[in-house]
mmCIF file with all atom_site columns, C-alpha atoms in Angstrom:
data_model
loop_
_atom_site.group_PDB
_atom_site.id
_atom_site.type_symbol
_atom_site.label_atom_id
_atom_site.label_alt_id
_atom_site.label_comp_id
_atom_site.label_asym_id
_atom_site.label_entity_id
_atom_site.label_seq_id
_atom_site.pdbx_PDB_ins_code
_atom_site.Cartn_x
_atom_site.Cartn_y
_atom_site.Cartn_z
_atom_site.occupancy
_atom_site.B_iso_or_equiv
_atom_site.pdbx_formal_charge
_atom_site.auth_seq_id
_atom_site.auth_comp_id
_atom_site.auth_asym_id
_atom_site.auth_atom_id
_atom_site.pdbx_PDB_model_num
ATOM 1   C CA . UNK K 1 1   ? 0.094   0.015  0.200   1.00 92.00 ? 1   UNK K CA 1
ATOM 2   C CA . UNK K 1 2   ? 1.357   3.628  -0.846  1.00 95.00 ? 2   UNK K CA 1
ATOM 3   C CA . UNK K 1 3   ? 2.255   5.869  1.884   1.00 96.00 ? 3   UNK K CA 1
ATOM 4   C CA . UNK K 1 4   ? -0.596  8.538  2.572   1.00 97.00 ? 4   UNK K CA 1
ATOM 5   C CA . UNK K 1 5   ? -0.457  12.250 2.741   1.00 97.00 ? 5   UNK K CA 1
ATOM 6   C CA . UNK K 1 6   ? -3.118  13.527 5.127   1.00 96.00 ? 6   UNK K CA 1
ATOM 7   C CA . UNK K 1 7   ? -4.177  17.176 4.731   1.00 94.00 ? 7   UNK K CA 1
ATOM 8   C CA . UNK K 1 8   ? -4.371  18.873 7.986   1.00 91.00 ? 8   UNK K CA 1
ATOM 9   C CA . UNK K 1 9   ? -3.440  22.591 8.026   1.00 81.00 ? 9   UNK K CA 1
ATOM 10  C CA . UNK K 1 10  ? -6.481  24.441 7.247   1.00 73.00 ? 10  UNK K CA 1
ATOM 11  C CA . UNK K 1 11  ? -7.884  26.961 9.518   1.00 68.00 ? 11  UNK K CA 1
ATOM 12  C CA . UNK K 1 12  ? -11.269 25.355 10.206  1.00 64.00 ? 12  UNK K CA 1
ATOM 13  C CA . UNK K 1 13  ? -13.084 28.885 10.193  1.00 70.00 ? 13  UNK K CA 1
ATOM 14  C CA . UNK K 1 14  ? -16.131 27.107 9.875   1.00 74.00 ? 14  UNK K CA 1
ATOM 15  C CA . UNK K 1 15  ? -16.052 25.540 13.624  1.00 70.00 ? 15  UNK K CA 1
ATOM 16  C CA . UNK K 1 16  ? -14.905 28.486 15.311  1.00 72.00 ? 16  UNK K CA 1
ATOM 17  C CA . UNK K 1 17  ? -15.165 29.031 18.263  1.00 75.00 ? 17  UNK K CA 1
ATOM 18  C CA . UNK K 1 18  ? -14.038 25.622 18.776  1.00 69.00 ? 18  UNK K CA 1
ATOM 19  C CA . UNK K 1 19  ? -10.937 25.872 16.822  1.00 73.00 ? 19  UNK K CA 1
ATOM 20  C CA . UNK K 1 20  ? -9.424  28.898 17.913  1.00 74.00 ? 20  UNK K CA 1
ATOM 21  C CA . UNK K 1 21  ? -7.271  27.112 20.477  1.00 84.00 ? 21  UNK K CA 1
ATOM 22  C CA . UNK K 1 22  ? -7.362  23.356 19.112  1.00 86.00 ? 22  UNK K CA 1
ATOM 23  C CA . UNK K 1 23  ? -6.441  22.267 15.536  1.00 91.00 ? 23  UNK K CA 1
ATOM 24  C CA . UNK K 1 24  ? -9.504  20.849 13.601  1.00 88.00 ? 24  UNK K CA 1
ATOM 25  C CA . UNK K 1 25  ? -7.765  17.005 13.675  1.00 92.00 ? 25  UNK K CA 1
ATOM 26  C CA . UNK K 1 26  ? -7.757  17.227 17.465  1.00 94.00 ? 26  UNK K CA 1
ATOM 27  C CA . UNK K 1 27  ? -11.687 18.254 18.041  1.00 90.00 ? 27  UNK K CA 1
ATOM 28  C CA . UNK K 1 28  ? -13.232 15.530 20.547  1.00 92.00 ? 28  UNK K CA 1
ATOM 29  C CA . UNK K 1 29  ? -15.345 13.143 18.250  1.00 94.00 ? 29  UNK K CA 1
ATOM 30  C CA . UNK K 1 30  ? -17.051 10.405 20.064  1.00 93.00 ? 30  UNK K CA 1
ATOM 31  C CA . UNK K 1 31  ? -14.796 10.650 23.166  1.00 93.00 ? 31  UNK K CA 1
ATOM 32  C CA . UNK K 1 32  ? -11.228 11.168 21.207  1.00 94.00 ? 32  UNK K CA 1
ATOM 33  C CA . UNK K 1 33  ? -9.530  13.467 19.066  1.00 96.00 ? 33  UNK K CA 1
ATOM 34  C CA . UNK K 1 34  ? -10.977 12.849 15.394  1.00 95.00 ? 34  UNK K CA 1
ATOM 35  C CA . UNK K 1 35  ? -7.462  11.797 14.067  1.00 96.00 ? 35  UNK K CA 1
ATOM 36  C CA . UNK K 1 36  ? -6.863  9.147  16.278  1.00 96.00 ? 36  UNK K CA 1
ATOM 37  C CA . UNK K 1 37  ? -9.951  7.617  14.537  1.00 96.00 ? 37  UNK K CA 1
ATOM 38  C CA . UNK K 1 38  ? -8.330  8.265  11.367  1.00 96.00 ? 38  UNK K CA 1
ATOM 39  C CA . UNK K 1 39  ? -4.983  7.040  11.848  1.00 97.00 ? 39  UNK K CA 1
ATOM 40  C CA . UNK K 1 40  ? -6.645  3.576  13.208  1.00 96.00 ? 40  UNK K CA 1
ATOM 41  C CA . UNK K 1 41  ? -8.825  3.559  9.969   1.00 96.00 ? 41  UNK K CA 1
ATOM 42  C CA . UNK K 1 42  ? -5.502  3.748  7.974   1.00 97.00 ? 42  UNK K CA 1
ATOM 43  C CA . UNK K 1 43  ? -3.571  0.971  9.761   1.00 97.00 ? 43  UNK K CA 1
ATOM 44  C CA . UNK K 1 44  ? -6.754  -1.319 9.425   1.00 97.00 ? 44  UNK K CA 1
ATOM 45  C CA . UNK K 1 45  ? -6.532  -0.600 5.456   1.00 97.00 ? 45  UNK K CA 1
ATOM 46  C CA . UNK K 1 46  ? -2.681  -1.408 5.434   1.00 96.00 ? 46  UNK K CA 1
ATOM 47  C CA . UNK K 1 47  ? -1.371  2.221  5.177   1.00 96.00 ? 47  UNK K CA 1
ATOM 48  C CA . UNK K 1 48  ? 1.962   2.135  7.088   1.00 93.00 ? 48  UNK K CA 1
ATOM 49  C CA . UNK K 1 49  ? 3.070   5.362  6.132   1.00 97.00 ? 49  UNK K CA 1
ATOM 50  C CA . UNK K 1 50  ? 1.315   8.352  6.748   1.00 97.00 ? 50  UNK K CA 1
ATOM 51  C CA . UNK K 1 51  ? 2.749   12.426 6.388   1.00 97.00 ? 51  UNK K CA 1
ATOM 52  C CA . UNK K 1 52  ? 0.928   14.662 8.210   1.00 97.00 ? 52  UNK K CA 1
ATOM 53  C CA . UNK K 1 53  ? 1.046   18.139 6.206   1.00 95.00 ? 53  UNK K CA 1
ATOM 54  C CA . UNK K 1 54  ? 0.188   20.683 8.849   1.00 93.00 ? 54  UNK K CA 1
ATOM 55  C CA . UNK K 1 55  ? -0.037  24.591 9.466   1.00 85.00 ? 55  UNK K CA 1
ATOM 56  C CA . UNK K 1 56  ? -2.348  26.087 11.729  1.00 82.00 ? 56  UNK K CA 1
ATOM 57  C CA . UNK K 1 57  ? -1.709  24.763 15.638  1.00 88.00 ? 57  UNK K CA 1
ATOM 58  C CA . UNK K 1 58  ? 0.251   22.038 13.867  1.00 86.00 ? 58  UNK K CA 1
ATOM 59  C CA . UNK K 1 59  ? 2.382   21.577 16.821  1.00 93.00 ? 59  UNK K CA 1
ATOM 60  C CA . UNK K 1 60  ? -0.322  20.397 18.909  1.00 95.00 ? 60  UNK K CA 1
ATOM 61  C CA . UNK K 1 61  ? -1.207  17.750 16.491  1.00 95.00 ? 61  UNK K CA 1
ATOM 62  C CA . UNK K 1 62  ? 2.601   16.515 16.279  1.00 96.00 ? 62  UNK K CA 1
ATOM 63  C CA . UNK K 1 63  ? 2.547   16.513 20.328  1.00 96.00 ? 63  UNK K CA 1
ATOM 64  C CA . UNK K 1 64  ? -0.415  14.232 20.173  1.00 97.00 ? 64  UNK K CA 1
ATOM 65  C CA . UNK K 1 65  ? 0.153   11.603 17.552  1.00 97.00 ? 65  UNK K CA 1
ATOM 66  C CA . UNK K 1 66  ? 3.958   11.432 18.013  1.00 96.00 ? 66  UNK K CA 1
ATOM 67  C CA . UNK K 1 67  ? 5.673   9.255  15.665  1.00 96.00 ? 67  UNK K CA 1
ATOM 68  C CA . UNK K 1 68  ? 2.248   7.350  14.854  1.00 96.00 ? 68  UNK K CA 1
ATOM 69  C CA . UNK K 1 69  ? 3.670   4.230  16.935  1.00 94.00 ? 69  UNK K CA 1
ATOM 70  C CA . UNK K 1 70  ? 0.616   4.036  19.589  1.00 94.00 ? 70  UNK K CA 1
ATOM 71  C CA . UNK K 1 71  ? -1.758  4.019  16.449  1.00 96.00 ? 71  UNK K CA 1
ATOM 72  C CA . UNK K 1 72  ? 0.095   1.117  14.491  1.00 95.00 ? 72  UNK K CA 1
ATOM 73  C CA . UNK K 1 73  ? 1.251   3.471  11.538  1.00 97.00 ? 73  UNK K CA 1
ATOM 74  C CA . UNK K 1 74  ? 4.617   5.692  10.767  1.00 97.00 ? 74  UNK K CA 1
ATOM 75  C CA . UNK K 1 75  ? 4.052   9.224  10.812  1.00 98.00 ? 75  UNK K CA 1
ATOM 76  C CA . UNK K 1 76  ? 6.113   11.932 9.513   1.00 97.00 ? 76  UNK K CA 1
ATOM 77  C CA . UNK K 1 77  ? 5.293   15.647 9.406   1.00 97.00 ? 77  UNK K CA 1
ATOM 78  C CA . UNK K 1 78  ? 5.764   18.577 6.489   1.00 95.00 ? 78  UNK K CA 1
ATOM 79  C CA . UNK K 1 79  ? 4.814   22.116 7.763   1.00 93.00 ? 79  UNK K CA 1
ATOM 80  C CA . UNK K 1 80  ? 3.602   24.991 5.455   1.00 87.00 ? 80  UNK K CA 1
ATOM 81  C CA . UNK K 1 81  ? 6.098   27.408 7.056   1.00 77.00 ? 81  UNK K CA 1
ATOM 82  C CA . UNK K 1 82  ? 5.544   31.200 7.510   1.00 78.00 ? 82  UNK K CA 1
ATOM 83  C CA . UNK K 1 83  ? 2.932   31.265 4.644   1.00 80.00 ? 83  UNK K CA 1
ATOM 84  C CA . UNK K 1 84  ? -0.077  28.828 3.925   1.00 82.00 ? 84  UNK K CA 1
ATOM 85  C CA . UNK K 1 85  ? 0.673   26.673 0.816   1.00 85.00 ? 85  UNK K CA 1
ATOM 86  C CA . UNK K 1 86  ? -3.095  25.856 0.244   1.00 88.00 ? 86  UNK K CA 1
ATOM 87  C CA . UNK K 1 87  ? -3.791  21.880 -0.254  1.00 90.00 ? 87  UNK K CA 1
ATOM 88  C CA . UNK K 1 88  ? -1.676  21.861 -3.201  1.00 90.00 ? 88  UNK K CA 1
ATOM 89  C CA . UNK K 1 89  ? 1.183   23.351 -2.234  1.00 90.00 ? 89  UNK K CA 1
ATOM 90  C CA . UNK K 1 90  ? 1.284   21.129 1.062   1.00 91.00 ? 90  UNK K CA 1
ATOM 91  C CA . UNK K 1 91  ? 1.343   18.250 -1.177  1.00 92.00 ? 91  UNK K CA 1
ATOM 92  C CA . UNK K 1 92  ? 4.173   19.626 -3.344  1.00 93.00 ? 92  UNK K CA 1
ATOM 93  C CA . UNK K 1 93  ? 6.225   21.002 -0.199  1.00 91.00 ? 93  UNK K CA 1
ATOM 94  C CA . UNK K 1 94  ? 6.060   17.039 1.105   1.00 94.00 ? 94  UNK K CA 1
ATOM 95  C CA . UNK K 1 95  ? 6.895   14.900 -1.918  1.00 95.00 ? 95  UNK K CA 1
ATOM 96  C CA . UNK K 1 96  ? 10.407  14.051 -0.591  1.00 93.00 ? 96  UNK K CA 1
ATOM 97  C CA . UNK K 1 97  ? 8.862   12.036 2.666   1.00 94.00 ? 97  UNK K CA 1
ATOM 98  C CA . UNK K 1 98  ? 6.258   10.390 -0.095  1.00 95.00 ? 98  UNK K CA 1
ATOM 99  C CA . UNK K 1 99  ? 7.144   7.593  -2.921  1.00 92.00 ? 99  UNK K CA 1
ATOM 100 C CA . UNK K 1 100 ? 6.409   7.394  -6.550  1.00 96.00 ? 100 UNK K CA 1
ATOM 101 C CA . UNK K 1 101 ? 2.573   7.448  -6.059  1.00 96.00 ? 101 UNK K CA 1
ATOM 102 C CA . UNK K 1 102 ? 0.806   8.219  -3.009  1.00 97.00 ? 102 UNK K CA 1
ATOM 103 C CA . UNK K 1 103 ? -3.002  8.368  -1.372  1.00 97.00 ? 103 UNK K CA 1
ATOM 104 C CA . UNK K 1 104 ? -4.189  12.008 -0.433  1.00 97.00 ? 104 UNK K CA 1
ATOM 105 C CA . UNK K 1 105 ? -6.828  12.179 1.998   1.00 95.00 ? 105 UNK K CA 1
ATOM 106 C CA . UNK K 1 106 ? -8.387  15.294 3.811   1.00 93.00 ? 106 UNK K CA 1
ATOM 107 C CA . UNK K 1 107 ? -8.001  15.812 7.913   1.00 92.00 ? 107 UNK K CA 1
ATOM 108 C CA . UNK K 1 108 ? -11.462 16.186 8.327   1.00 91.00 ? 108 UNK K CA 1
ATOM 109 C CA . UNK K 1 109 ? -12.700 13.247 6.340   1.00 92.00 ? 109 UNK K CA 1
ATOM 110 C CA . UNK K 1 110 ? -14.216 9.920  7.784   1.00 93.00 ? 110 UNK K CA 1
ATOM 111 C CA . UNK K 1 111 ? -13.830 7.576  4.673   1.00 94.00 ? 111 UNK K CA 1
ATOM 112 C CA . UNK K 1 112 ? -15.068 4.180  5.971   1.00 93.00 ? 112 UNK K CA 1
ATOM 113 C CA . UNK K 1 113 ? -14.217 1.964  2.982   1.00 94.00 ? 113 UNK K CA 1
ATOM 114 C CA . UNK K 1 114 ? -11.808 -0.746 1.453   1.00 95.00 ? 114 UNK K CA 1
ATOM 115 C CA . UNK K 1 115 ? -8.569  1.285  0.130   1.00 97.00 ? 115 UNK K CA 1
ATOM 116 C CA . UNK K 1 116 ? -7.000  -1.451 -1.783  1.00 97.00 ? 116 UNK K CA 1
ATOM 117 C CA . UNK K 1 117 ? -9.527  -1.659 -4.926  1.00 97.00 ? 117 UNK K CA 1
ATOM 118 C CA . UNK K 1 118 ? -8.959  1.767  -5.198  1.00 96.00 ? 118 UNK K CA 1
ATOM 119 C CA . UNK K 1 119 ? -5.276  1.913  -5.330  1.00 97.00 ? 119 UNK K CA 1
ATOM 120 C CA . UNK K 1 120 ? -5.546  -1.327 -7.907  1.00 97.00 ? 120 UNK K CA 1
ATOM 121 C CA . UNK K 1 121 ? -8.096  0.855  -9.967  1.00 96.00 ? 121 UNK K CA 1
ATOM 122 C CA . UNK K 1 122 ? -5.262  3.472  -10.175 1.00 96.00 ? 122 UNK K CA 1
ATOM 123 C CA . UNK K 1 123 ? -2.652  1.095  -11.146 1.00 96.00 ? 123 UNK K CA 1
ATOM 124 C CA . UNK K 1 124 ? -4.899  -0.379 -13.991 1.00 95.00 ? 124 UNK K CA 1
ATOM 125 C CA . UNK K 1 125 ? -5.880  3.171  -15.175 1.00 93.00 ? 125 UNK K CA 1
ATOM 126 C CA . UNK K 1 126 ? -2.859  3.989  -16.867 1.00 93.00 ? 126 UNK K CA 1
ATOM 127 C CA . UNK K 1 127 ? -3.384  7.185  -15.954 1.00 94.00 ? 127 UNK K CA 1
ATOM 128 C CA . UNK K 1 128 ? -1.217  9.417  -13.468 1.00 96.00 ? 128 UNK K CA 1
ATOM 129 C CA . UNK K 1 129 ? -3.753  10.337 -11.051 1.00 95.00 ? 129 UNK K CA 1
ATOM 130 C CA . UNK K 1 130 ? -7.370  8.485  -9.604  1.00 96.00 ? 130 UNK K CA 1
ATOM 131 C CA . UNK K 1 131 ? -9.924  10.192 -7.726  1.00 92.00 ? 131 UNK K CA 1
ATOM 132 C CA . UNK K 1 132 ? -12.666 8.260  -5.551  1.00 94.00 ? 132 UNK K CA 1
ATOM 133 C CA . UNK K 1 133 ? -15.999 9.735  -6.275  1.00 90.00 ? 133 UNK K CA 1
ATOM 134 C CA . UNK K 1 134 ? -19.662 8.935  -4.730  1.00 89.00 ? 134 UNK K CA 1
ATOM 135 C CA . UNK K 1 135 ? -22.996 9.229  -6.718  1.00 87.00 ? 135 UNK K CA 1
ATOM 136 C CA . UNK K 1 136 ? -24.139 12.549 -4.314  1.00 77.00 ? 136 UNK K CA 1
ATOM 137 C CA . UNK K 1 137 ? -26.740 13.760 -6.686  1.00 71.00 ? 137 UNK K CA 1
ATOM 138 C CA . UNK K 1 138 ? -26.585 16.766 -4.760  1.00 65.00 ? 138 UNK K CA 1
ATOM 139 C CA . UNK K 1 139 ? -27.659 15.556 -1.382  1.00 72.00 ? 139 UNK K CA 1
ATOM 140 C CA . UNK K 1 140 ? -24.992 16.079 0.834   1.00 65.00 ? 140 UNK K CA 1
ATOM 141 C CA . UNK K 1 141 ? -23.143 18.882 -0.907  1.00 70.00 ? 141 UNK K CA 1
ATOM 142 C CA . UNK K 1 142 ? -22.894 20.229 -4.299  1.00 74.00 ? 142 UNK K CA 1
ATOM 143 C CA . UNK K 1 143 ? -22.026 17.721 -7.043  1.00 76.00 ? 143 UNK K CA 1
ATOM 144 C CA . UNK K 1 144 ? -19.326 18.568 -8.829  1.00 75.00 ? 144 UNK K CA 1
ATOM 145 C CA . UNK K 1 145 ? -17.728 15.749 -11.033 1.00 81.00 ? 145 UNK K CA 1
ATOM 146 C CA . UNK K 1 146 ? -18.898 14.384 -14.249 1.00 82.00 ? 146 UNK K CA 1
ATOM 147 C CA . UNK K 1 147 ? -17.905 10.747 -13.866 1.00 85.00 ? 147 UNK K CA 1
ATOM 148 C CA . UNK K 1 148 ? -18.618 8.064  -16.905 1.00 80.00 ? 148 UNK K CA 1
ATOM 149 C CA . UNK K 1 149 ? -16.927 5.041  -17.957 1.00 81.00 ? 149 UNK K CA 1
ATOM 150 C CA . UNK K 1 150 ? -14.130 4.864  -15.413 1.00 80.00 ? 150 UNK K CA 1
ATOM 151 C CA . UNK K 1 151 ? -13.181 8.788  -16.202 1.00 82.00 ? 151 UNK K CA 1
ATOM 152 C CA . UNK K 1 152 ? -13.446 11.820 -14.783 1.00 88.00 ? 152 UNK K CA 1
ATOM 153 C CA . UNK K 1 153 ? -14.771 13.861 -17.718 1.00 83.00 ? 153 UNK K CA 1
ATOM 154 C CA . UNK K 1 154 ? -14.819 17.101 -15.565 1.00 79.00 ? 154 UNK K CA 1
ATOM 155 C CA . UNK K 1 155 ? -14.281 17.945 -12.332 1.00 78.00 ? 155 UNK K CA 1
ATOM 156 C CA . UNK K 1 156 ? -14.953 21.906 -11.376 1.00 72.00 ? 156 UNK K CA 1
ATOM 157 C CA . UNK K 1 157 ? -16.082 23.634 -8.171  1.00 72.00 ? 157 UNK K CA 1
ATOM 158 C CA . UNK K 1 158 ? -16.852 26.531 -10.290 1.00 71.00 ? 158 UNK K CA 1
ATOM 159 C CA . UNK K 1 159 ? -18.554 25.654 -13.354 1.00 73.00 ? 159 UNK K CA 1
ATOM 160 C CA . UNK K 1 160 ? -21.399 23.221 -12.798 1.00 75.00 ? 160 UNK K CA 1
ATOM 161 C CA . UNK K 1 161 ? -22.566 20.845 -15.581 1.00 74.00 ? 161 UNK K CA 1
ATOM 162 C CA . UNK K 1 162 ? -25.870 18.786 -15.842 1.00 76.00 ? 162 UNK K CA 1
ATOM 163 C CA . UNK K 1 163 ? -23.746 15.622 -16.084 1.00 77.00 ? 163 UNK K CA 1
ATOM 164 C CA . UNK K 1 164 ? -22.578 16.361 -12.291 1.00 78.00 ? 164 UNK K CA 1
ATOM 165 C CA . UNK K 1 165 ? -24.115 13.642 -10.396 1.00 77.00 ? 165 UNK K CA 1
ATOM 166 C CA . UNK K 1 166 ? -20.888 12.778 -8.359  1.00 80.00 ? 166 UNK K CA 1
ATOM 167 C CA . UNK K 1 167 ? -18.953 14.536 -5.765  1.00 82.00 ? 167 UNK K CA 1
ATOM 168 C CA . UNK K 1 168 ? -15.082 14.028 -4.816  1.00 80.00 ? 168 UNK K CA 1
ATOM 169 C CA . UNK K 1 169 ? -15.250 11.657 -1.922  1.00 86.00 ? 169 UNK K CA 1
ATOM 170 C CA . UNK K 1 170 ? -11.973 12.560 -0.410  1.00 89.00 ? 170 UNK K CA 1
ATOM 171 C CA . UNK K 1 171 ? -9.561  9.895  -1.436  1.00 95.00 ? 171 UNK K CA 1
ATOM 172 C CA . UNK K 1 172 ? -7.147  10.338 -4.272  1.00 95.00 ? 172 UNK K CA 1
ATOM 173 C CA . UNK K 1 173 ? -3.802  8.485  -5.670  1.00 97.00 ? 173 UNK K CA 1
ATOM 174 C CA . UNK K 1 174 ? -1.567  10.440 -7.449  1.00 96.00 ? 174 UNK K CA 1
ATOM 175 C CA . UNK K 1 175 ? 1.920   10.312 -9.062  1.00 96.00 ? 175 UNK K CA 1
ATOM 176 C CA . UNK K 1 176 ? 4.434   12.156 -7.225  1.00 96.00 ? 176 UNK K CA 1
ATOM 177 C CA . UNK K 1 177 ? 5.886   13.394 -10.556 1.00 95.00 ? 177 UNK K CA 1
ATOM 178 C CA . UNK K 1 178 ? 2.604   15.334 -11.683 1.00 92.00 ? 178 UNK K CA 1
ATOM 179 C CA . UNK K 1 179 ? 3.274   17.456 -8.492  1.00 92.00 ? 179 UNK K CA 1
ATOM 180 C CA . UNK K 1 180 ? 6.723   17.815 -8.779  1.00 93.00 ? 180 UNK K CA 1
ATOM 181 C CA . UNK K 1 181 ? 6.199   19.720 -11.996 1.00 91.00 ? 181 UNK K CA 1
ATOM 182 C CA . UNK K 1 182 ? 4.704   22.702 -9.696  1.00 87.00 ? 182 UNK K CA 1
ATOM 183 C CA . UNK K 1 183 ? 7.276   25.348 -8.394  1.00 87.00 ? 183 UNK K CA 1
ATOM 184 C CA . UNK K 1 184 ? 8.169   24.766 -5.096  1.00 84.00 ? 184 UNK K CA 1
ATOM 185 C CA . UNK K 1 185 ? 6.697   26.867 -2.115  1.00 83.00 ? 185 UNK K CA 1
ATOM 186 C CA . UNK K 1 186 ? 4.376   28.465 -3.948  1.00 84.00 ? 186 UNK K CA 1
ATOM 187 C CA . UNK K 1 187 ? 0.407   28.075 -2.929  1.00 86.00 ? 187 UNK K CA 1
ATOM 188 C CA . UNK K 1 188 ? -1.563  26.571 -5.308  1.00 89.00 ? 188 UNK K CA 1
ATOM 189 C CA . UNK K 1 189 ? -5.575  24.274 -4.865  1.00 87.00 ? 189 UNK K CA 1
ATOM 190 C CA . UNK K 1 190 ? -5.555  20.555 -4.867  1.00 88.00 ? 190 UNK K CA 1
ATOM 191 C CA . UNK K 1 191 ? -8.874  21.032 -6.636  1.00 87.00 ? 191 UNK K CA 1
ATOM 192 C CA . UNK K 1 192 ? -7.930  23.188 -9.255  1.00 87.00 ? 192 UNK K CA 1
ATOM 193 C CA . UNK K 1 193 ? -5.113  20.956 -9.914  1.00 90.00 ? 193 UNK K CA 1
ATOM 194 C CA . UNK K 1 194 ? -7.337  18.012 -10.004 1.00 90.00 ? 194 UNK K CA 1
ATOM 195 C CA . UNK K 1 195 ? -9.585  20.107 -12.521 1.00 88.00 ? 195 UNK K CA 1
ATOM 196 C CA . UNK K 1 196 ? -6.811  20.732 -14.633 1.00 89.00 ? 196 UNK K CA 1
ATOM 197 C CA . UNK K 1 197 ? -6.242  16.996 -15.173 1.00 91.00 ? 197 UNK K CA 1
ATOM 198 C CA . UNK K 1 198 ? -9.586  16.312 -15.834 1.00 87.00 ? 198 UNK K CA 1
ATOM 199 C CA . UNK K 1 199 ? -9.657  18.672 -18.813 1.00 87.00 ? 199 UNK K CA 1
ATOM 200 C CA . UNK K 1 200 ? -6.348  17.007 -19.924 1.00 90.00 ? 200 UNK K CA 1
ATOM 201 C CA . UNK K 1 201 ? -8.059  13.303 -19.655 1.00 89.00 ? 201 UNK K CA 1
ATOM 202 C CA . UNK K 1 202 ? -5.573  12.345 -16.731 1.00 92.00 ? 202 UNK K CA 1
ATOM 203 C CA . UNK K 1 203 ? -7.853  11.654 -14.162 1.00 93.00 ? 203 UNK K CA 1
ATOM 204 C CA . UNK K 1 204 ? -9.113  8.153  -13.478 1.00 94.00 ? 204 UNK K CA 1
ATOM 205 C CA . UNK K 1 205 ? -12.057 7.806  -11.301 1.00 94.00 ? 205 UNK K CA 1
ATOM 206 C CA . UNK K 1 206 ? -13.444 5.081  -8.959  1.00 95.00 ? 206 UNK K CA 1
ATOM 207 C CA . UNK K 1 207 ? -17.010 5.041  -7.805  1.00 92.00 ? 207 UNK K CA 1
ATOM 208 C CA . UNK K 1 208 ? -17.665 4.256  -3.910  1.00 92.00 ? 208 UNK K CA 1
ATOM 209 C CA . UNK K 1 209 ? -20.862 3.801  -3.012  1.00 90.00 ? 209 UNK K CA 1
ATOM 210 C CA . UNK K 1 210 ? -20.383 4.281  1.049   1.00 88.00 ? 210 UNK K CA 1
ATOM 211 C CA . UNK K 1 211 ? -21.261 8.034  1.647   1.00 86.00 ? 211 UNK K CA 1
ATOM 212 C CA . UNK K 1 212 ? -18.489 10.268 3.169   1.00 85.00 ? 212 UNK K CA 1
ATOM 213 C CA . UNK K 1 213 ? -18.673 11.777 6.521   1.00 90.00 ? 213 UNK K CA 1
ATOM 214 C CA . UNK K 1 214 ? -16.577 14.979 7.532   1.00 90.00 ? 214 UNK K CA 1
ATOM 215 C CA . UNK K 1 215 ? -15.885 17.085 10.483  1.00 91.00 ? 215 UNK K CA 1
ATOM 216 C CA . UNK K 1 216 ? -15.377 20.434 8.543   1.00 86.00 ? 216 UNK K CA 1
ATOM 217 C CA . UNK K 1 217 ? -18.689 21.903 9.221   1.00 89.00 ? 217 UNK K CA 1
ATOM 218 C CA . UNK K 1 218 ? -20.973 22.160 12.519  1.00 90.00 ? 218 UNK K CA 1
ATOM 219 C CA . UNK K 1 219 ? -23.838 19.508 10.772  1.00 90.00 ? 219 UNK K CA 1
ATOM 220 C CA . UNK K 1 220 ? -20.952 17.051 9.573   1.00 89.00 ? 220 UNK K CA 1
ATOM 221 C CA . UNK K 1 221 ? -19.259 17.116 12.937  1.00 91.00 ? 221 UNK K CA 1
ATOM 222 C CA . UNK K 1 222 ? -22.408 16.176 14.789  1.00 93.00 ? 222 UNK K CA 1
ATOM 223 C CA . UNK K 1 223 ? -23.130 13.502 11.904  1.00 93.00 ? 223 UNK K CA 1
ATOM 224 C CA . UNK K 1 224 ? -20.013 12.419 12.320  1.00 94.00 ? 224 UNK K CA 1
ATOM 225 C CA . UNK K 1 225 ? -19.613 12.091 16.155  1.00 93.00 ? 225 UNK K CA 1
ATOM 226 C CA . UNK K 1 226 ? -23.301 10.229 15.942  1.00 93.00 ? 226 UNK K CA 1
ATOM 227 C CA . UNK K 1 227 ? -22.014 7.770  13.418  1.00 93.00 ? 227 UNK K CA 1
ATOM 228 C CA . UNK K 1 228 ? -18.493 6.920  15.125  1.00 93.00 ? 228 UNK K CA 1
ATOM 229 C CA . UNK K 1 229 ? -20.681 6.566  18.855  1.00 92.00 ? 229 UNK K CA 1
ATOM 230 C CA . UNK K 1 230 ? -22.831 3.949  17.205  1.00 87.00 ? 230 UNK K CA 1
ATOM 231 C CA . UNK K 1 231 ? -19.565 2.093  16.491  1.00 75.00 ? 231 UNK K CA 1
ATOM 232 C CA . UNK K 1 232 ? -18.265 1.912  20.208  1.00 54.00 ? 232 UNK K CA 1
#
């Protein structure tokens, strides 16, 4: 299983005042900091190496997670520095700690599914990147993916098309060489990067049938807390 980059450097403004002094990854969900659940899920899915891309209050996350041994994974760290690099720039900054291809997951996502078929689909696609998608139909958020025949025909968070019935599920696989072409220490958004790949026909897709959960909004936090409490 490739290494995984976990993007956890955002300001989490939608969750304030809860995140004024505590980073989103450490918000209490079902009795524990959320990142503890994420790391145990990654161990279950045989991810052995995780790189945490951190920014806002990232030192608190590192103090809690440490080397990851308590969660059964090896954890490394990459910090934005004096300025925010955005989701894309944070990944570009972490390439030296990741392999030739790697998984990408957001620090506020709960993605309870088997990862191995997603990784296998990436290798079989012959494309340099793959995005897991879910047929959302505008239910839990605005659908932003036109997915057809195993390929992302269009992914765009600005321009909405009637063919967009799916949504970015929150897990991707990317070849490091794609991001290495971007200038270092330069801020850019991962969504824009994926949108450009889709326009060039370079973004494969894998349809997941389990809905996503997240803690990035008050409603999402409440739903995820309820879900994880049921699983205890």
